[in-house]
Short mmCIF file of C-alpha atoms in Angstrom, two decimals:
data_model
loop_
_atom_site.label_atom_id
_atom_site.label_comp_id
_atom_site.label_asym_id
_atom_site.label_seq_id
_atom_site.Cartn_x
_atom_site.Cartn_y
_atom_site.Cartn_z
CA MET Y 1 107.15 -7.62 27.25
CA ASN Y 2 107.81 -3.74 28.85
CA TRP Y 3 104.01 -3.37 26.72
CA ARG Y 4 103.12 -6.02 29.04
CA GLY Y 5 104.56 -4.84 32.19
CA GLN Y 6 102.80 -1.27 31.33
CA HIS Y 7 99.74 -2.30 31.97
CA VAL Y 8 100.24 -4.42 35.59
CA GLY Y 9 97.17 -2.85 37.69
CA PRO Y 10 98.12 -2.22 41.45
CA ILE Y 11 97.80 -5.07 43.55
CA GLY Y 12 94.88 -5.77 45.60
CA ILE Y 13 95.57 -6.57 49.55
CA ASP Y 14 92.69 -8.27 51.96
CA ILE Y 15 93.82 -7.91 55.16
CA GLY Y 16 91.20 -10.22 56.54
CA ALA Y 17 90.49 -12.07 60.09
CA ARG Y 18 91.71 -15.31 59.20
CA ALA Y 19 93.86 -14.69 56.04
CA ILE Y 20 95.65 -11.98 54.13
CA ARG Y 21 95.20 -11.97 50.58
CA MET Y 22 97.35 -10.59 47.82
CA LEU Y 23 96.01 -10.22 44.28
CA GLN Y 24 97.53 -8.84 40.95
CA LEU Y 25 96.10 -8.36 37.17
CA ARG Y 26 97.88 -7.58 33.98
CA TRP Y 27 95.98 -6.11 30.99
CA LEU Y 28 96.04 -7.86 27.78
CA SER Y 29 94.29 -7.30 24.40
CA ASP Y 30 92.03 -9.46 24.69
CA GLY Y 31 91.32 -9.07 28.73
CA CYS Y 32 93.03 -9.55 31.73
CA GLU Y 33 94.84 -12.39 33.38
CA VAL Y 34 96.10 -13.06 37.03
CA VAL Y 35 100.26 -11.90 36.96
CA ALA Y 36 100.43 -12.70 40.83
CA ALA Y 37 98.41 -14.06 44.23
CA GLY Y 38 99.23 -15.85 47.58
CA LYS Y 39 97.11 -15.83 50.61
CA VAL Y 40 98.72 -16.23 54.11
CA LYS Y 41 96.73 -18.18 57.52
CA LEU Y 42 96.63 -15.96 60.67
CA ASP Y 43 94.75 -17.74 63.47
CA SER Y 44 92.68 -15.79 65.68
CA GLU Y 45 95.45 -15.05 68.89
CA ASN Y 46 97.56 -12.82 65.90
CA ALA Y 47 95.36 -11.32 63.74
CA ALA Y 48 95.36 -8.27 64.84
CA ASN Y 49 99.06 -8.45 65.49
CA ALA Y 50 100.28 -5.62 63.05
CA GLU Y 51 103.91 -7.21 63.10
CA VAL Y 52 102.60 -10.79 62.56
CA ILE Y 53 100.27 -9.16 59.27
CA ARG Y 54 103.34 -7.19 58.36
CA ASP Y 55 105.56 -10.15 58.36
CA GLY Y 56 102.55 -11.77 56.14
CA ILE Y 57 102.39 -9.21 53.66
CA THR Y 58 106.25 -9.06 53.20
CA GLY Y 59 106.52 -13.15 52.77
CA LEU Y 60 103.86 -12.74 49.91
CA LEU Y 61 106.16 -10.01 48.29
CA THR Y 62 109.39 -12.34 48.80
CA ALA Y 63 107.65 -15.34 47.54
CA LYS Y 64 105.27 -14.00 45.27
CA ARG Y 65 106.55 -12.86 41.71
CA PHE Y 66 104.38 -9.54 42.11
CA LEU Y 67 105.33 -6.38 39.95
CA GLY Y 68 105.89 -3.10 42.07
CA LYS Y 69 104.82 -1.21 44.79
CA ASP Y 70 101.55 0.37 44.43
CA VAL Y 71 98.33 -1.12 46.66
CA VAL Y 72 95.08 -0.80 47.44
CA VAL Y 73 93.68 -1.82 50.15
CA CYS Y 74 90.41 -2.04 51.99
CA LEU Y 75 89.79 -0.01 55.28
CA PRO Y 76 89.27 -1.81 58.62
CA ASN Y 77 85.71 -3.34 59.27
CA ALA Y 78 86.11 -2.03 62.80
CA ASP Y 79 86.88 1.72 62.32
CA VAL Y 80 84.05 2.14 59.59
CA GLU Y 81 80.58 2.65 60.54
CA ILE Y 82 77.28 2.88 58.00
CA LYS Y 83 74.51 4.87 58.24
CA SER Y 84 71.46 5.65 55.82
CA ILE Y 85 70.10 9.68 56.04
CA ARG Y 86 67.86 11.79 54.02
CA LEU Y 87 68.28 15.17 52.48
CA PRO Y 88 66.05 17.43 50.35
CA ASN Y 89 66.58 16.88 46.87
CA MET Y 90 70.25 19.32 45.88
CA PRO Y 91 72.68 19.44 43.29
CA ALA Y 92 75.49 16.54 43.68
CA GLU Y 93 77.84 18.94 45.03
CA GLU Y 94 75.80 20.43 47.02
CA LEU Y 95 74.46 17.02 48.67
CA GLU Y 96 77.96 15.89 49.26
CA SER Y 97 78.69 18.52 51.40
CA ALA Y 98 75.61 17.89 52.89
CA ALA Y 99 75.53 14.53 53.74
CA GLU Y 100 79.52 15.31 54.98
CA PHE Y 101 77.79 18.08 57.72
CA GLU Y 102 75.19 14.94 58.81
CA GLY Y 103 77.58 12.50 59.34
CA LEU Y 104 80.36 14.73 61.25
CA GLU Y 105 77.42 14.86 63.78
CA ARG Y 106 75.74 11.04 63.37
CA PHE Y 107 79.67 9.51 63.60
CA SER Y 108 80.87 11.91 67.06
CA ASN Y 109 81.34 8.62 68.29
CA LEU Y 110 84.37 7.48 66.24
CA GLY Y 111 86.50 10.09 67.61
CA ASP Y 112 87.09 14.17 67.45
CA LYS Y 113 88.83 13.32 63.23
CA VAL Y 114 86.88 11.54 61.13
CA THR Y 115 86.91 10.71 57.45
CA ILE Y 116 83.22 11.15 55.83
CA ARG Y 117 81.98 9.61 52.18
CA SER Y 118 78.42 9.60 51.09
CA ILE Y 119 77.12 7.27 47.75
CA PRO Y 120 73.53 8.87 46.85
CA ALA Y 121 71.43 6.41 46.54
CA GLY Y 122 68.28 7.76 44.26
CA LEU Y 123 65.08 9.70 45.57
CA VAL Y 124 62.64 8.73 47.47
CA GLY Y 125 58.66 10.16 48.28
CA SER Y 126 56.82 11.27 46.41
CA ALA Y 127 57.85 13.17 42.96
CA ALA Y 128 55.69 16.88 45.04
CA ASP Y 129 57.95 15.94 48.38
CA SER Y 130 61.08 13.65 47.11
CA LEU Y 131 64.24 13.42 49.21
CA GLN Y 132 67.59 11.95 48.60
CA GLU Y 133 68.57 9.17 50.44
CA VAL Y 134 72.18 8.25 50.87
CA ILE Y 135 74.43 6.14 52.52
CA ILE Y 136 77.19 7.57 54.32
CA LEU Y 137 80.20 5.98 55.38
CA GLY Y 138 82.76 6.88 58.61
CA ALA Y 139 85.94 5.80 59.35
CA ARG Y 140 88.47 6.52 62.02
CA ALA Y 141 91.47 8.79 61.07
CA ASP Y 142 93.42 6.93 63.37
CA GLY Y 143 92.78 3.68 61.64
CA ILE Y 144 93.40 4.85 58.78
CA GLU Y 145 96.64 6.75 59.41
CA GLN Y 146 97.75 2.54 61.31
CA ARG Y 147 96.53 0.94 57.70
CA LEU Y 148 98.68 3.51 56.07
CA LYS Y 149 101.50 3.02 58.31
CA LEU Y 150 101.71 -0.25 58.39
CA LEU Y 151 101.51 -1.09 54.62
CA THR Y 152 104.55 2.12 53.86
CA ASP Y 153 106.50 0.01 56.37
CA CYS Y 154 106.75 -2.54 53.96
CA GLY Y 155 108.20 -0.11 51.68
CA LEU Y 156 104.60 -0.40 49.36
CA ARG Y 157 102.65 3.08 47.75
CA VAL Y 158 99.42 2.83 49.13
CA VAL Y 159 97.35 4.36 45.92
CA GLY Y 160 93.54 3.13 46.96
CA MET Y 161 91.85 2.44 50.60
CA GLU Y 162 88.41 1.62 50.60
CA HIS Y 163 85.13 0.63 52.24
CA GLY Y 164 85.05 -3.82 51.45
CA ALA Y 165 81.55 -3.40 50.09
CA ASN Y 166 83.03 -1.19 46.67
CA ALA Y 167 85.84 -3.81 46.38
CA PHE Y 168 83.31 -6.49 47.13
CA PHE Y 169 81.24 -5.45 44.42
CA ARG Y 170 83.41 -4.22 41.10
CA PRO Y 171 84.19 -8.10 40.36
CA PHE Y 172 80.11 -7.75 39.38
CA GLU Y 173 79.86 -4.11 38.81
CA ARG Y 174 81.72 -4.44 35.23
CA PHE Y 175 79.07 -6.22 33.59
CA LEU Y 176 76.37 -3.74 35.08
CA GLU Y 177 76.95 -1.02 32.58
CA ARG Y 178 74.53 -1.73 29.47
CA GLU Y 179 71.51 0.21 29.22
CA SER Y 180 68.58 -2.86 29.52
CA ASP Y 181 70.66 -3.49 33.28
CA ALA Y 182 69.85 0.53 34.05
CA GLU Y 183 66.47 -0.48 36.37
CA HIS Y 184 67.55 -4.20 37.14
CA THR Y 185 67.82 -5.62 40.67
CA SER Y 186 70.89 -7.32 41.92
CA THR Y 187 71.30 -8.28 46.30
CA TYR Y 188 74.99 -9.73 47.24
CA VAL Y 189 76.24 -10.82 50.35
CA ASP Y 190 79.53 -10.55 51.43
CA MET Y 191 80.19 -13.69 54.06
CA GLY Y 192 82.65 -12.96 55.50
CA ARG Y 193 84.23 -13.92 59.45
CA CYS Y 194 83.88 -11.01 61.51
CA GLY Y 195 80.16 -10.95 60.38
CA SER Y 196 78.21 -10.38 56.73
CA ARG Y 197 77.90 -7.57 54.41
CA ILE Y 198 74.28 -7.10 52.58
CA ILE Y 199 74.68 -4.78 49.45
CA ILE Y 200 71.22 -3.97 46.75
CA VAL Y 201 72.31 -2.42 43.69
CA ARG Y 202 70.30 -1.08 40.97
CA GLY Y 203 72.23 -1.15 37.65
CA ASN Y 204 75.41 -1.09 38.90
CA ASN Y 205 74.97 1.47 41.96
CA ILE Y 206 74.62 0.87 45.68
CA VAL Y 207 71.43 2.00 46.71
CA PHE Y 208 71.04 0.09 50.32
CA LEU Y 209 74.14 -1.19 52.46
CA LYS Y 210 74.14 -2.78 55.67
CA ASN Y 211 76.51 -4.62 57.95
CA CYS Y 212 74.96 -7.89 60.14
CA SER Y 213 76.77 -9.63 62.72
CA SER Y 214 76.01 -13.00 61.44
CA GLY Y 215 79.40 -14.60 59.70
CA GLY Y 216 81.78 -17.22 60.02
CA ARG Y 217 82.27 -16.79 64.11
CA THR Y 218 78.91 -17.18 64.70
CA LEU Y 219 78.92 -20.26 62.61
CA ASP Y 220 81.93 -21.36 64.77
CA GLU Y 221 80.12 -20.94 68.34
CA LEU Y 222 77.58 -22.94 66.75
CA VAL Y 223 79.82 -25.44 65.94
CA ALA Y 224 81.87 -25.45 69.02
CA GLU Y 225 78.96 -25.14 71.37
CA ARG Y 226 77.65 -28.52 69.47
CA LEU Y 227 80.05 -30.91 69.26
CA GLY Y 228 82.25 -29.50 72.82
CA ILE Y 229 85.40 -27.91 71.11
CA SER Y 230 86.73 -24.69 71.00
CA GLY Y 231 86.37 -22.31 68.71
CA ASP Y 232 89.66 -22.84 66.73
CA GLU Y 233 89.19 -26.13 66.22
CA ALA Y 234 85.71 -25.58 65.32
CA TRP Y 235 86.85 -23.54 62.82
CA GLU Y 236 88.82 -25.85 61.35
CA GLU Y 237 86.47 -29.14 61.77
CA ARG Y 238 83.82 -26.80 59.27
CA SER Y 239 86.87 -25.75 56.58
CA ARG Y 240 87.39 -29.38 56.83
CA VAL Y 241 84.34 -30.67 56.07
CA LEU Y 242 82.30 -28.27 54.18
CA THR Y 243 84.18 -28.19 51.44
CA GLU Y 244 82.32 -28.94 47.65
CA HIS Y 245 83.76 -32.21 47.43
CA VAL Y 246 81.75 -33.61 50.61
CA ASP Y 247 78.06 -34.07 50.60
CA TRP Y 248 76.69 -33.30 53.45
CA LYS Y 249 73.46 -35.49 52.94
CA THR Y 250 75.71 -38.23 52.72
CA ASP Y 251 78.60 -37.76 54.88
CA GLU Y 252 77.81 -37.43 59.21
CA ARG Y 253 80.20 -35.41 60.63
CA ALA Y 254 79.36 -32.88 57.60
CA ALA Y 255 75.38 -33.28 58.19
CA GLU Y 256 76.30 -33.02 61.99
CA ILE Y 257 77.81 -29.27 61.13
CA VAL Y 258 75.48 -28.18 59.21
CA ASN Y 259 72.43 -28.83 61.39
CA ALA Y 260 74.94 -27.46 64.01
CA ILE Y 261 75.24 -23.72 61.95
CA THR Y 262 71.32 -23.63 60.67
CA PRO Y 263 70.42 -21.06 63.69
CA GLY Y 264 73.31 -18.92 62.42
CA LEU Y 265 72.57 -19.53 59.18
CA ASP Y 266 68.38 -18.71 59.64
CA GLN Y 267 68.93 -15.76 61.32
CA LEU Y 268 70.97 -13.91 58.38
CA GLY Y 269 68.26 -15.15 55.98
CA LYS Y 270 66.22 -13.32 58.12
CA GLU Y 271 68.07 -10.12 57.86
CA ILE Y 272 68.24 -10.75 53.84
CA GLY Y 273 64.69 -10.67 54.17
CA LEU Y 274 65.02 -7.33 56.15
CA CYS Y 275 67.09 -5.15 54.24
CA LEU Y 276 64.97 -6.61 50.55
CA ARG Y 277 61.63 -5.47 52.15
CA TYR Y 278 63.55 -1.61 52.87
CA TYR Y 279 64.05 -1.74 49.67
CA ALA Y 280 60.85 -2.67 47.99
CA VAL Y 281 59.28 0.25 50.68
CA THR Y 282 61.54 2.86 49.99
CA PHE Y 283 62.49 2.83 46.19
CA ARG Y 284 59.47 0.69 45.31
CA GLY Y 285 61.91 -1.23 43.04
CA GLU Y 286 61.80 -4.61 40.90
CA LYS Y 287 62.25 -7.59 43.41
CA PRO Y 288 66.04 -9.20 42.93
CA ASP Y 289 65.71 -12.61 41.45
CA ARG Y 290 68.47 -14.50 43.40
CA ILE Y 291 71.05 -13.54 45.22
CA VAL Y 292 75.12 -13.63 44.59
CA PHE Y 293 76.88 -14.53 47.81
CA GLY Y 294 80.41 -13.85 47.80
CA GLY Y 295 83.42 -14.13 50.94
CA SER Y 296 84.95 -15.90 52.82
CA GLU Y 297 82.61 -18.43 54.64
CA ILE Y 298 80.08 -19.68 51.90
CA ASN Y 299 82.60 -22.44 50.81
CA HIS Y 300 79.82 -25.06 50.07
CA HIS Y 301 76.85 -25.83 48.81
CA ALA Y 302 74.77 -27.36 51.79
CA VAL Y 303 75.01 -23.17 52.96
CA ARG Y 304 73.49 -22.09 49.87
CA GLU Y 305 70.89 -24.45 49.99
CA TYR Y 306 69.95 -23.86 53.45
CA LEU Y 307 70.18 -19.62 52.19
CA THR Y 308 67.52 -20.49 49.25
CA GLU Y 309 65.45 -22.30 51.53
CA ALA Y 310 65.31 -19.20 54.33
CA THR Y 311 65.79 -16.35 51.90
CA GLN Y 312 62.84 -17.93 49.28
CA MET Y 313 65.20 -17.03 46.49
CA GLU Y 314 67.83 -18.58 44.68
CA VAL Y 315 71.01 -18.26 46.32
CA VAL Y 316 74.52 -18.53 43.71
CA ALA Y 317 78.10 -18.42 44.56
CA GLY Y 318 78.92 -15.12 42.44
CA ASP Y 319 81.90 -15.63 39.69
CA SER Y 320 84.27 -12.98 40.45
CA PHE Y 321 86.75 -14.37 38.13
CA ARG Y 322 84.45 -13.57 34.77
CA GLY Y 323 86.77 -12.63 31.87
CA ILE Y 324 89.83 -12.89 34.10
CA ARG Y 325 92.06 -16.14 32.94
CA ILE Y 326 93.86 -17.88 35.75
CA PRO Y 327 97.15 -19.33 34.20
CA GLN Y 328 97.94 -22.81 35.19
CA GLN Y 329 101.01 -22.01 37.48
CA LEU Y 330 98.62 -20.03 39.46
CA GLU Y 331 95.40 -22.19 40.31
CA GLY Y 332 96.87 -24.03 43.30
CA VAL Y 333 96.38 -20.82 45.15
CA PHE Y 334 92.70 -20.81 44.39
CA THR Y 335 91.87 -24.64 44.34
CA GLU Y 336 92.30 -24.96 48.59
CA SER Y 337 88.89 -23.30 49.60
CA GLY Y 338 87.47 -21.28 46.41
CA LEU Y 339 87.56 -18.43 44.47
CA SER Y 340 84.23 -17.18 45.75
CA GLU Y 341 87.07 -15.58 49.05
CA TRP Y 342 88.85 -14.01 46.30
CA THR Y 343 86.09 -11.75 45.75
CA THR Y 344 86.98 -8.56 47.76
CA THR Y 345 90.70 -9.20 46.55
CA ILE Y 346 89.89 -8.73 42.68
CA GLY Y 347 87.72 -6.03 43.23
CA LEU Y 348 90.50 -4.18 44.97
CA ALA Y 349 93.75 -5.33 41.96
CA LEU Y 350 90.29 -4.12 39.45
CA LYS Y 351 90.01 -0.67 40.91
CA ASN Y 352 90.63 2.18 38.69
CA ALA Y 353 90.82 -0.85 35.53
CA ARG Y 354 88.38 1.43 33.59
CA ARG Y 355 90.90 4.41 32.86
CA VAL Y 356 93.39 1.16 31.31
CA ASN Y 357 91.03 -0.88 29.36
CA LYS Y 358 87.35 0.22 29.48
CA GLU Y 359 86.32 -3.18 27.67
CA VAL Y 360 86.53 -5.19 30.44
CA LYS Y 361 84.31 -2.85 32.32
CA VAL Y 362 81.16 -4.00 29.51
CA ALA Y 363 79.61 -7.17 29.39
#
């Protein structure tokens, strides 16, 4: 039992607009398994209330069998901005400093204190006059401090804080480390409550990242307008009707809701198409053969079918639990709304997994 305890990872905490999700993994000799997991729902009125979030986290810590106090959490989406810039080709250490300098100027709207992180995307342009494309992320310092205080007030120790894109991609990244994957292009879409995040990767490196406004809230507004109900009622109705167990082609209510959300899905499809076009022109890489979706809002086959038609590409739900065992006593935690909504939470729990067990990272 002591050996098992020593291989327990940090608690991944995903604080979303409609729920708080917490999950912890343990590494065994033949893979890894979920140690503990829990979810508490938030309503629209208190989703940003620090006291409510704190109570939700402490409640899950008490009710579930989480081990230790180490946690990894995402930065608040509202406090992070993303831009792509181009810099002269230079060594990695110089590139990081140059990207930070450019970021301080470009993210001046975030205030005097801002934290800059950069992701080298790759070379663009001709061989004789190539530039380095870099994704820069700027985060408000006060947003970071508020999130740290929220968790430390719960008696927790924050060992990692990162942008949601990194956490979302991590469950898939661990199966993209073969030499044959190095030039393969993949597209991932994290569809959440407040918007969607489009991620294009080459091999296991993120080369394009963009946020767009089409998300669960957009769909709820469309349903509310069509049915003449409130936003919260629209969310409840959409959540109830759009499940994998309802056939929208035969269920009238489900069909009505799918028709209502079609404009929002169409807009998201156009955004994805524009991102793929930018990637093709900028990096001249191979076109992805499919789009992998995850997040709290991609919970129905009708949504994926429509996006497949809108993008003219296969749209599939990502298997973020690949290689991860779920003990029978915990299966009920994930059955209500599906596994896709746990993608970011799993990614947070996998933080630093490479150091614990390299085999988990290899396909």
